[in-house]
Coordinates of C-alpha atoms and ligand atoms in Angstrom, one line a residue:
M9 CA -110.7 -57.6 17.0
T10 CA -112.8 -60.4 18.4
Q11 CA -114.7 -59.7 21.7
T12 CA -113.5 -62.1 24.5
P13 CA -116.2 -63.6 26.9
A14 CA -116.5 -62.2 30.4
S15 CA -115.5 -65.7 31.9
F16 CA -112.3 -65.8 29.9
L17 CA -109.7 -68.3 31.1
P18 CA -106.2 -67.0 30.6
F19 CA -103.4 -69.4 30.2
V20 CA -101.7 -68.1 33.3
K21 CA -102.5 -66.0 36.3
P22 CA -100.5 -65.2 39.5
E23 CA -102.1 -66.0 42.9
I24 CA -101.0 -63.2 45.3
D25 CA -102.7 -63.4 48.8
E26 CA -103.9 -60.4 50.8
E27 CA -101.1 -60.8 53.5
T28 CA -98.5 -60.3 50.6
I29 CA -100.4 -57.3 49.3
A30 CA -100.5 -55.8 52.8
G31 CA -96.8 -56.6 53.2
V32 CA -96.0 -54.8 50.0
V33 CA -97.9 -51.8 51.3
D34 CA -95.8 -51.9 54.5
V35 CA -92.6 -52.0 52.5
L36 CA -93.6 -49.1 50.4
R37 CA -94.3 -47.1 53.7
S38 CA -91.1 -48.3 55.5
G39 CA -88.9 -45.8 53.9
W40 CA -86.6 -48.4 52.4
I41 CA -87.9 -49.8 49.1
T42 CA -84.9 -51.1 47.1
T43 CA -82.6 -53.9 48.1
G44 CA -82.6 -54.3 51.8
P45 CA -84.1 -56.3 54.7
Q46 CA -86.8 -58.0 52.5
N47 CA -84.2 -59.2 50.2
Q48 CA -82.0 -60.5 53.1
A49 CA -85.1 -62.4 54.3
F50 CA -85.9 -63.7 50.9
E51 CA -82.5 -64.9 50.3
A52 CA -82.4 -66.7 53.8
A53 CA -85.8 -68.3 53.0
L54 CA -84.8 -69.4 49.6
S55 CA -81.5 -70.8 51.1
E56 CA -83.4 -72.8 53.6
Y57 CA -85.6 -74.1 50.9
C58 CA -82.5 -75.1 48.9
G59 CA -81.0 -77.1 51.7
G60 CA -78.9 -74.4 53.1
R61 CA -77.0 -73.5 49.9
P62 CA -76.0 -69.8 49.4
V63 CA -78.7 -67.9 47.4
R64 CA -78.4 -64.5 45.9
T65 CA -81.5 -62.7 44.5
F66 CA -81.3 -60.8 41.2
N67 CA -83.8 -58.7 39.2
S68 CA -84.4 -61.5 36.5
G69 CA -83.7 -65.0 35.5
T70 CA -81.7 -63.7 32.6
A71 CA -79.3 -61.9 34.9
T72 CA -78.9 -65.0 37.0
L73 CA -78.0 -67.0 33.9
E74 CA -75.4 -64.4 32.8
I75 CA -73.9 -64.1 36.2
G76 CA -73.9 -67.8 36.7
L77 CA -71.8 -68.2 33.5
R78 CA -69.3 -65.4 34.7
I79 CA -69.0 -67.1 38.2
A80 CA -68.3 -70.4 36.4
G81 CA -65.5 -68.5 34.6
V82 CA -67.0 -68.7 31.0
G83 CA -65.9 -66.1 28.6
A84 CA -64.4 -65.4 25.1
G85 CA -63.3 -68.5 23.2
D86 CA -65.4 -70.8 25.3
E87 CA -68.4 -72.9 24.1
V88 CA -71.5 -73.5 26.1
I89 CA -73.8 -76.4 25.1
T90 CA -77.6 -75.8 25.5
T91 CA -80.9 -76.5 24.0
P92 CA -82.7 -74.7 21.0
A93 CA -86.0 -75.3 22.7
S94 CA -86.2 -72.6 25.3
W95 CA -86.7 -68.9 25.9
V96 CA -84.1 -67.0 23.9
S97 CA -82.4 -65.7 27.1
T98 CA -81.0 -69.0 27.7
S99 CA -78.5 -68.7 24.7
N100 CA -78.5 -64.9 24.6
V101 CA -76.6 -64.8 27.8
I102 CA -73.9 -67.0 26.3
Y103 CA -73.2 -64.5 23.6
E104 CA -73.3 -61.7 26.3
V105 CA -70.5 -63.1 28.2
G106 CA -68.4 -63.5 25.0
A107 CA -68.8 -67.3 24.5
T108 CA -70.4 -69.3 21.8
P109 CA -73.6 -71.3 22.1
V110 CA -73.5 -74.8 20.7
F111 CA -77.0 -76.3 20.5
A112 CA -77.9 -80.0 20.9
D113 CA -81.3 -81.1 19.7
I114 CA -84.0 -82.2 22.1
D115 CA -85.5 -85.5 22.9
P116 CA -88.9 -85.3 21.3
V117 CA -90.5 -87.2 24.2
T118 CA -89.3 -85.2 27.2
R119 CA -88.7 -82.1 25.0
N120 CA -85.6 -81.4 27.0
I121 CA -82.0 -81.5 25.7
D122 CA -81.0 -84.9 24.5
L123 CA -78.1 -86.0 26.7
D124 CA -76.6 -88.3 24.1
K125 CA -76.5 -85.3 21.6
L126 CA -75.2 -83.1 24.3
E127 CA -72.4 -85.5 25.0
A128 CA -71.6 -85.8 21.4
A129 CA -71.4 -81.9 21.1
I130 CA -68.5 -81.6 23.7
T131 CA -65.3 -80.3 22.1
P132 CA -62.0 -79.2 23.8
K133 CA -63.5 -75.6 23.9
T134 CA -66.6 -76.6 25.8
K135 CA -66.6 -75.0 29.3
A136 CA -70.1 -75.3 30.5
I137 CA -73.6 -76.8 29.9
I138 CA -76.9 -75.0 30.4
P139 CA -79.6 -77.6 30.6
V140 CA -83.2 -76.2 30.6
F141 CA -86.0 -77.9 32.5
L142 CA -88.8 -77.0 30.1
T143 CA -92.1 -76.7 31.7
G144 CA -90.6 -77.7 35.0
L145 CA -89.6 -81.3 34.0
P146 CA -85.8 -81.9 35.0
V147 CA -83.5 -83.7 32.7
D148 CA -81.9 -87.0 34.0
M149 CA -79.8 -85.3 36.6
D150 CA -77.7 -88.4 37.4
R151 CA -76.7 -88.7 33.8
L152 CA -76.2 -85.0 33.4
Y153 CA -73.7 -84.8 36.3
T154 CA -72.0 -87.9 35.2
I155 CA -71.2 -86.3 31.9
A156 CA -70.3 -83.0 33.5
R157 CA -67.8 -84.8 35.9
Q158 CA -66.4 -86.9 33.1
H159 CA -65.6 -83.9 30.9
K160 CA -65.0 -81.5 33.7
L161 CA -67.6 -79.1 32.7
R162 CA -69.5 -76.6 34.8
V163 CA -73.4 -76.7 34.9
I164 CA -75.5 -73.7 35.0
E165 CA -79.1 -75.2 35.4
D166 CA -81.6 -73.1 33.8
A167 CA -84.2 -73.8 36.3
A168 CA -86.2 -70.7 35.4
Q169 CA -89.4 -72.8 35.1
A170 CA -88.6 -75.4 37.8
F171 CA -89.0 -73.8 41.2
G172 CA -90.8 -76.5 43.1
S173 CA -89.6 -79.3 40.9
S174 CA -87.5 -82.2 42.2
W175 CA -85.3 -85.0 41.1
N176 CA -86.0 -88.3 42.8
G177 CA -87.2 -86.7 46.0
K178 CA -84.5 -84.0 46.2
R179 CA -85.5 -80.4 45.4
I180 CA -84.1 -78.6 42.2
G181 CA -81.9 -75.9 43.9
A182 CA -80.9 -78.2 46.7
I183 CA -78.6 -80.3 44.4
G184 CA -76.3 -79.7 41.5
D185 CA -73.8 -77.1 40.5
I186 CA -75.0 -73.4 39.9
V187 CA -78.8 -73.2 39.7
S188 CA -80.8 -70.3 38.2
F189 CA -84.3 -69.4 38.9
S190 CA -86.7 -66.9 37.4
F191 CA -89.4 -65.2 39.4
H192 CA -91.0 -63.6 36.3
A193 CA -94.7 -62.9 36.6
N194 CA -95.7 -66.1 34.9
K195 CA -93.5 -68.4 37.0
N196 CA -94.7 -70.8 39.7
L197 CA -93.1 -68.5 42.3
T198 CA -93.2 -64.8 41.3
S199 CA -91.7 -61.5 42.6
I200 CA -93.2 -59.8 39.6
E201 CA -89.8 -59.8 37.9
G202 CA -86.8 -61.4 39.6
G203 CA -84.6 -64.4 39.9
A204 CA -82.2 -66.2 42.2
L205 CA -78.7 -68.0 41.9
V206 CA -78.0 -71.0 44.1
L207 CA -74.3 -71.3 44.5
N208 CA -71.7 -73.7 45.8
N209 CA -70.0 -71.8 48.5
E210 CA -69.6 -68.3 50.1
D211 CA -66.9 -67.2 47.6
E212 CA -69.3 -67.8 44.7
A213 CA -72.0 -66.0 46.7
E214 CA -69.8 -63.0 47.3
L215 CA -68.9 -62.9 43.7
A216 CA -72.6 -63.0 42.8
R217 CA -73.3 -60.1 45.2
K218 CA -70.5 -58.1 43.5
Y219 CA -71.6 -58.9 40.0
R220 CA -75.1 -57.9 40.9
L221 CA -74.2 -54.3 41.9
Q222 CA -71.3 -52.7 40.1
G223 CA -68.6 -55.0 41.6
I224 CA -68.7 -52.8 44.7
T225 CA -67.2 -54.0 48.0
R226 CA -67.2 -51.9 51.4
T227 CA -63.4 -52.0 51.7
G228 CA -60.7 -50.0 49.8
H229 CA -60.0 -46.4 49.6
D230 CA -62.6 -44.1 51.2
G231 CA -64.4 -47.1 52.5
M232 CA -65.3 -48.5 49.1
D233 CA -63.8 -50.5 46.2
C234 CA -64.8 -51.9 42.9
D235 CA -62.7 -55.0 41.9
V236 CA -64.8 -56.8 39.3
L237 CA -66.9 -55.4 36.4
G238 CA -70.4 -55.9 37.8
G239 CA -73.8 -54.5 36.5
K240 CA -77.1 -53.4 38.0
Y241 CA -79.1 -56.4 38.7
N242 CA -80.4 -56.0 42.1
L243 CA -83.9 -56.8 43.3
T244 CA -86.1 -54.3 45.0
D245 CA -87.5 -55.0 48.5
V246 CA -91.0 -54.6 47.1
A247 CA -90.3 -57.5 44.7
A248 CA -88.7 -59.5 47.4
R249 CA -91.7 -59.1 49.7
V250 CA -93.8 -60.6 46.9
G251 CA -91.4 -63.5 46.6
L252 CA -91.5 -64.1 50.3
G253 CA -95.3 -64.2 50.4
Q254 CA -95.3 -66.7 47.4
L255 CA -92.7 -69.0 49.0
K256 CA -95.2 -69.7 51.9
H257 CA -97.5 -71.4 49.4
I258 CA -95.1 -73.1 47.1
E259 CA -96.0 -76.6 48.2
R260 CA -99.7 -76.0 47.8
F261 CA -99.0 -74.4 44.4
T262 CA -97.1 -77.4 43.1
E263 CA -99.8 -79.9 44.4
Q264 CA -102.6 -77.9 42.7
R265 CA -100.6 -77.8 39.4
R266 CA -100.0 -81.5 39.5
K267 CA -103.7 -82.1 40.2
L268 CA -104.6 -80.0 37.2
A269 CA -102.0 -81.7 35.0
H270 CA -103.5 -85.0 36.0
A271 CA -107.0 -83.7 35.0
Y272 CA -105.6 -82.8 31.6
F273 CA -104.3 -86.4 31.1
T274 CA -107.7 -87.6 32.2
G275 CA -109.6 -85.3 30.0
F276 CA -107.5 -86.2 26.9
E277 CA -107.6 -90.0 27.5
G278 CA -109.2 -91.6 24.4
S279 CA -110.2 -88.1 23.1
A280 CA -110.8 -87.2 19.6
A281 CA -107.9 -84.8 19.8
V282 CA -105.4 -87.4 20.7
T283 CA -106.9 -89.9 18.1
L284 CA -106.2 -87.2 15.5
G285 CA -102.6 -86.8 16.8
V286 CA -102.5 -84.2 19.5
G287 CA -99.3 -84.8 21.4
L288 CA -99.3 -84.8 25.2
P289 CA -96.3 -84.1 27.5
V290 CA -94.5 -86.8 29.6
A291 CA -96.9 -87.6 32.5
D292 CA -94.4 -87.0 35.3
M293 CA -96.4 -86.6 38.5
S294 CA -93.3 -86.6 40.9
N295 CA -90.5 -84.5 39.6
S296 CA -92.2 -81.8 37.5
N297 CA -93.8 -78.8 39.1
W298 CA -96.1 -78.5 36.0
H299 CA -95.1 -75.0 35.2
M300 CA -96.9 -75.4 31.9
F301 CA -99.1 -78.0 30.3
Q302 CA -98.1 -78.2 26.6
I303 CA -99.7 -80.2 23.8
T304 CA -98.4 -80.4 20.2
L305 CA -100.9 -79.9 17.3
P306 CA -101.0 -82.3 14.4
L307 CA -101.1 -79.4 11.9
D308 CA -100.6 -81.7 8.9
R309 CA -104.0 -83.2 9.8
L310 CA -105.8 -79.9 10.4
T311 CA -107.1 -77.5 8.0
I312 CA -106.1 -74.5 10.2
S313 CA -102.9 -73.1 11.4
R314 CA -101.8 -72.8 15.0
A315 CA -102.7 -69.2 15.1
E316 CA -106.1 -70.0 13.9
F317 CA -106.4 -72.7 16.4
M318 CA -105.5 -70.2 19.1
E319 CA -108.1 -67.8 17.8
Q320 CA -110.7 -70.6 17.9
L321 CA -109.8 -71.3 21.5
K322 CA -110.0 -67.5 22.3
Q323 CA -113.5 -67.5 20.7
R324 CA -114.6 -70.2 23.2
G325 CA -113.2 -68.0 26.1
I326 CA -109.8 -69.8 26.5
G327 CA -106.3 -68.3 26.3
S328 CA -103.3 -70.2 25.1
G329 CA -99.6 -69.4 24.3
V330 CA -96.5 -70.4 22.3
H331 CA -93.4 -71.4 24.3
Y332 CA -91.2 -71.3 22.3
P333 CA -90.2 -71.1 18.7
A334 CA -86.7 -72.8 18.2
I335 CA -84.0 -70.3 19.2
H336 CA -81.7 -71.0 16.3
L337 CA -84.1 -69.9 13.7
F338 CA -84.4 -66.3 15.0
T339 CA -82.7 -63.7 12.9
L340 CA -79.8 -63.0 15.1
Y341 CA -79.0 -66.7 15.2
R342 CA -79.5 -67.2 11.5
E343 CA -77.0 -64.2 11.0
R344 CA -74.6 -66.2 13.2
G345 CA -74.7 -69.3 10.9
F346 CA -77.6 -71.3 12.1
T347 CA -80.2 -72.6 9.6
D348 CA -83.4 -74.8 9.2
G349 CA -83.0 -78.5 9.6
M350 CA -80.1 -78.3 12.1
F351 CA -82.1 -79.4 15.0
P352 CA -85.4 -80.9 13.6
H353 CA -87.0 -82.0 17.0
A354 CA -86.8 -78.5 18.4
E355 CA -88.0 -77.0 15.1
Q356 CA -91.0 -79.4 15.0
L357 CA -91.8 -78.7 18.6
G358 CA -91.4 -74.9 18.1
K359 CA -93.9 -75.0 15.2
T360 CA -96.5 -77.2 16.8
T361 CA -96.4 -76.5 20.6
L362 CA -99.3 -74.9 22.4
T363 CA -99.5 -74.0 26.1
L364 CA -102.9 -74.6 27.7
P365 CA -104.2 -72.7 30.7
L366 CA -102.7 -73.9 34.0
F367 CA -102.7 -71.8 37.1
T368 CA -103.4 -72.5 40.8
Q369 CA -106.8 -70.8 40.9
M370 CA -108.0 -72.9 38.0
S371 CA -110.4 -75.8 38.7
V372 CA -110.7 -79.4 37.3
A373 CA -113.9 -78.2 35.6
D374 CA -112.0 -75.5 33.8
V375 CA -109.4 -78.2 32.6
A376 CA -112.4 -80.2 31.3
R377 CA -113.7 -77.2 29.5
V378 CA -110.3 -76.7 27.7
C379 CA -110.1 -80.4 26.8
R380 CA -113.7 -80.3 25.3
A381 CA -112.9 -77.1 23.3
I382 CA -109.7 -78.7 21.8
D383 CA -111.7 -81.8 20.9
E384 CA -114.4 -79.6 19.3
I385 CA -111.8 -77.6 17.2
C386 CA -109.8 -80.8 16.1
T387 CA -113.1 -82.5 15.0
Q388 CA -114.4 -79.4 13.2
Y389 CA -111.1 -78.7 11.5
A390 CA -109.8 -82.3 10.7
K391 CA -108.7 -82.8 7.2
Ligands
PLP423 C1 -86.3 -71.3 30.3 C2 -86.1 -69.9 30.7 N1 -84.9 -69.3 30.9 C3 -84.7 -68.1 31.1 C4 -85.8 -67.2 31.5 C5 -85.5 -65.8 31.7 O1 -86.1 -65.4 32.9 P1 -86.5 -63.8 33.1 O2 -87.6 -63.6 32.2 O3 -86.8 -63.8 34.5 O4 -85.3 -63.0 32.7 C6 -87.1 -67.7 31.2 C7 -88.2 -66.9 31.5 O5 -89.2 -67.0 30.8 C8 -87.2 -69.0 30.9 O6 -88.5 -69.6 30.7

């Protein structure tokens, strides 16, 4: 294995302040460490952030998607339209609830689901849509909800990567139908692992609470009942305390990420890499929370593969990642009838995408270093 330099720049790193660390210690000493007062406080703070809408916390952004589908009444025989360019949990949950995922290809510019293709994929069996806001960039929300209303479809927004994003001045989470956030370690707001569902009313919130923990209510025989088939998806108070500590900084986090994204665009302007064909994301500086900065590699014009490119970055002390290979080409999906060539834009993105370092404690000088390294590698390995 190659040695990595001491000043290694990872592609992601959470920022947890000392107050949060002390807060976690307090929770650990409090005598109540699973779901309790910290979760209540986290839900209240998230609800306030989302314009007063009801919020329920969960132990992952996969659980929130699955329960979001259940609350929307999606089940066996239903179709749910989503994008093949996402983390596989986006569509795995559709199978989990007994429904069928129907993919619509992405728009190669935004890299999000193409809304024309989404509309064309609607059938009488379509019950819901799961749009994904990849890297924190929302889809055209006005158009999305016009389509949803016209076809009477529920929307479960996969906003796993979009905490802190907005749509024309309105926060993601404060608008829309059911909204699903992930607080996984790499997300802009983390609770180590975790997630939250933003719901439309108290009935949905109560159903979410029941699905979260075995369907239990405090009424019924012997002071307890179970009236829906719930699971075990509750968030610990230790995790909720981390999330609460993060929420305090979310505006600063987003601002810093936008500043770094801007520095990437400046760094790549007129660069050898871009001249060679490195692709840049949409330069959205108002809606996106810049969860990730992803370029696409012109592999047909390079003598090295993406894996070798990543190794070259690593040798220069720079981490990178791949988010994500197209879902429909995974074995499970191939076994269910999906094949190469069905969604060419998502396939091309999956093969060429590369996530560059972006986290709040990075500097503009770090960004410049990454851009220089990419230029150097592209120049060295150009065909
Ligand atoms: C787009 C998207 N959807 C869903 C998830 C699932 O979230 P979690 O890892 O919290 O289950 C993720 C997490 O990476 C994601 O990026």
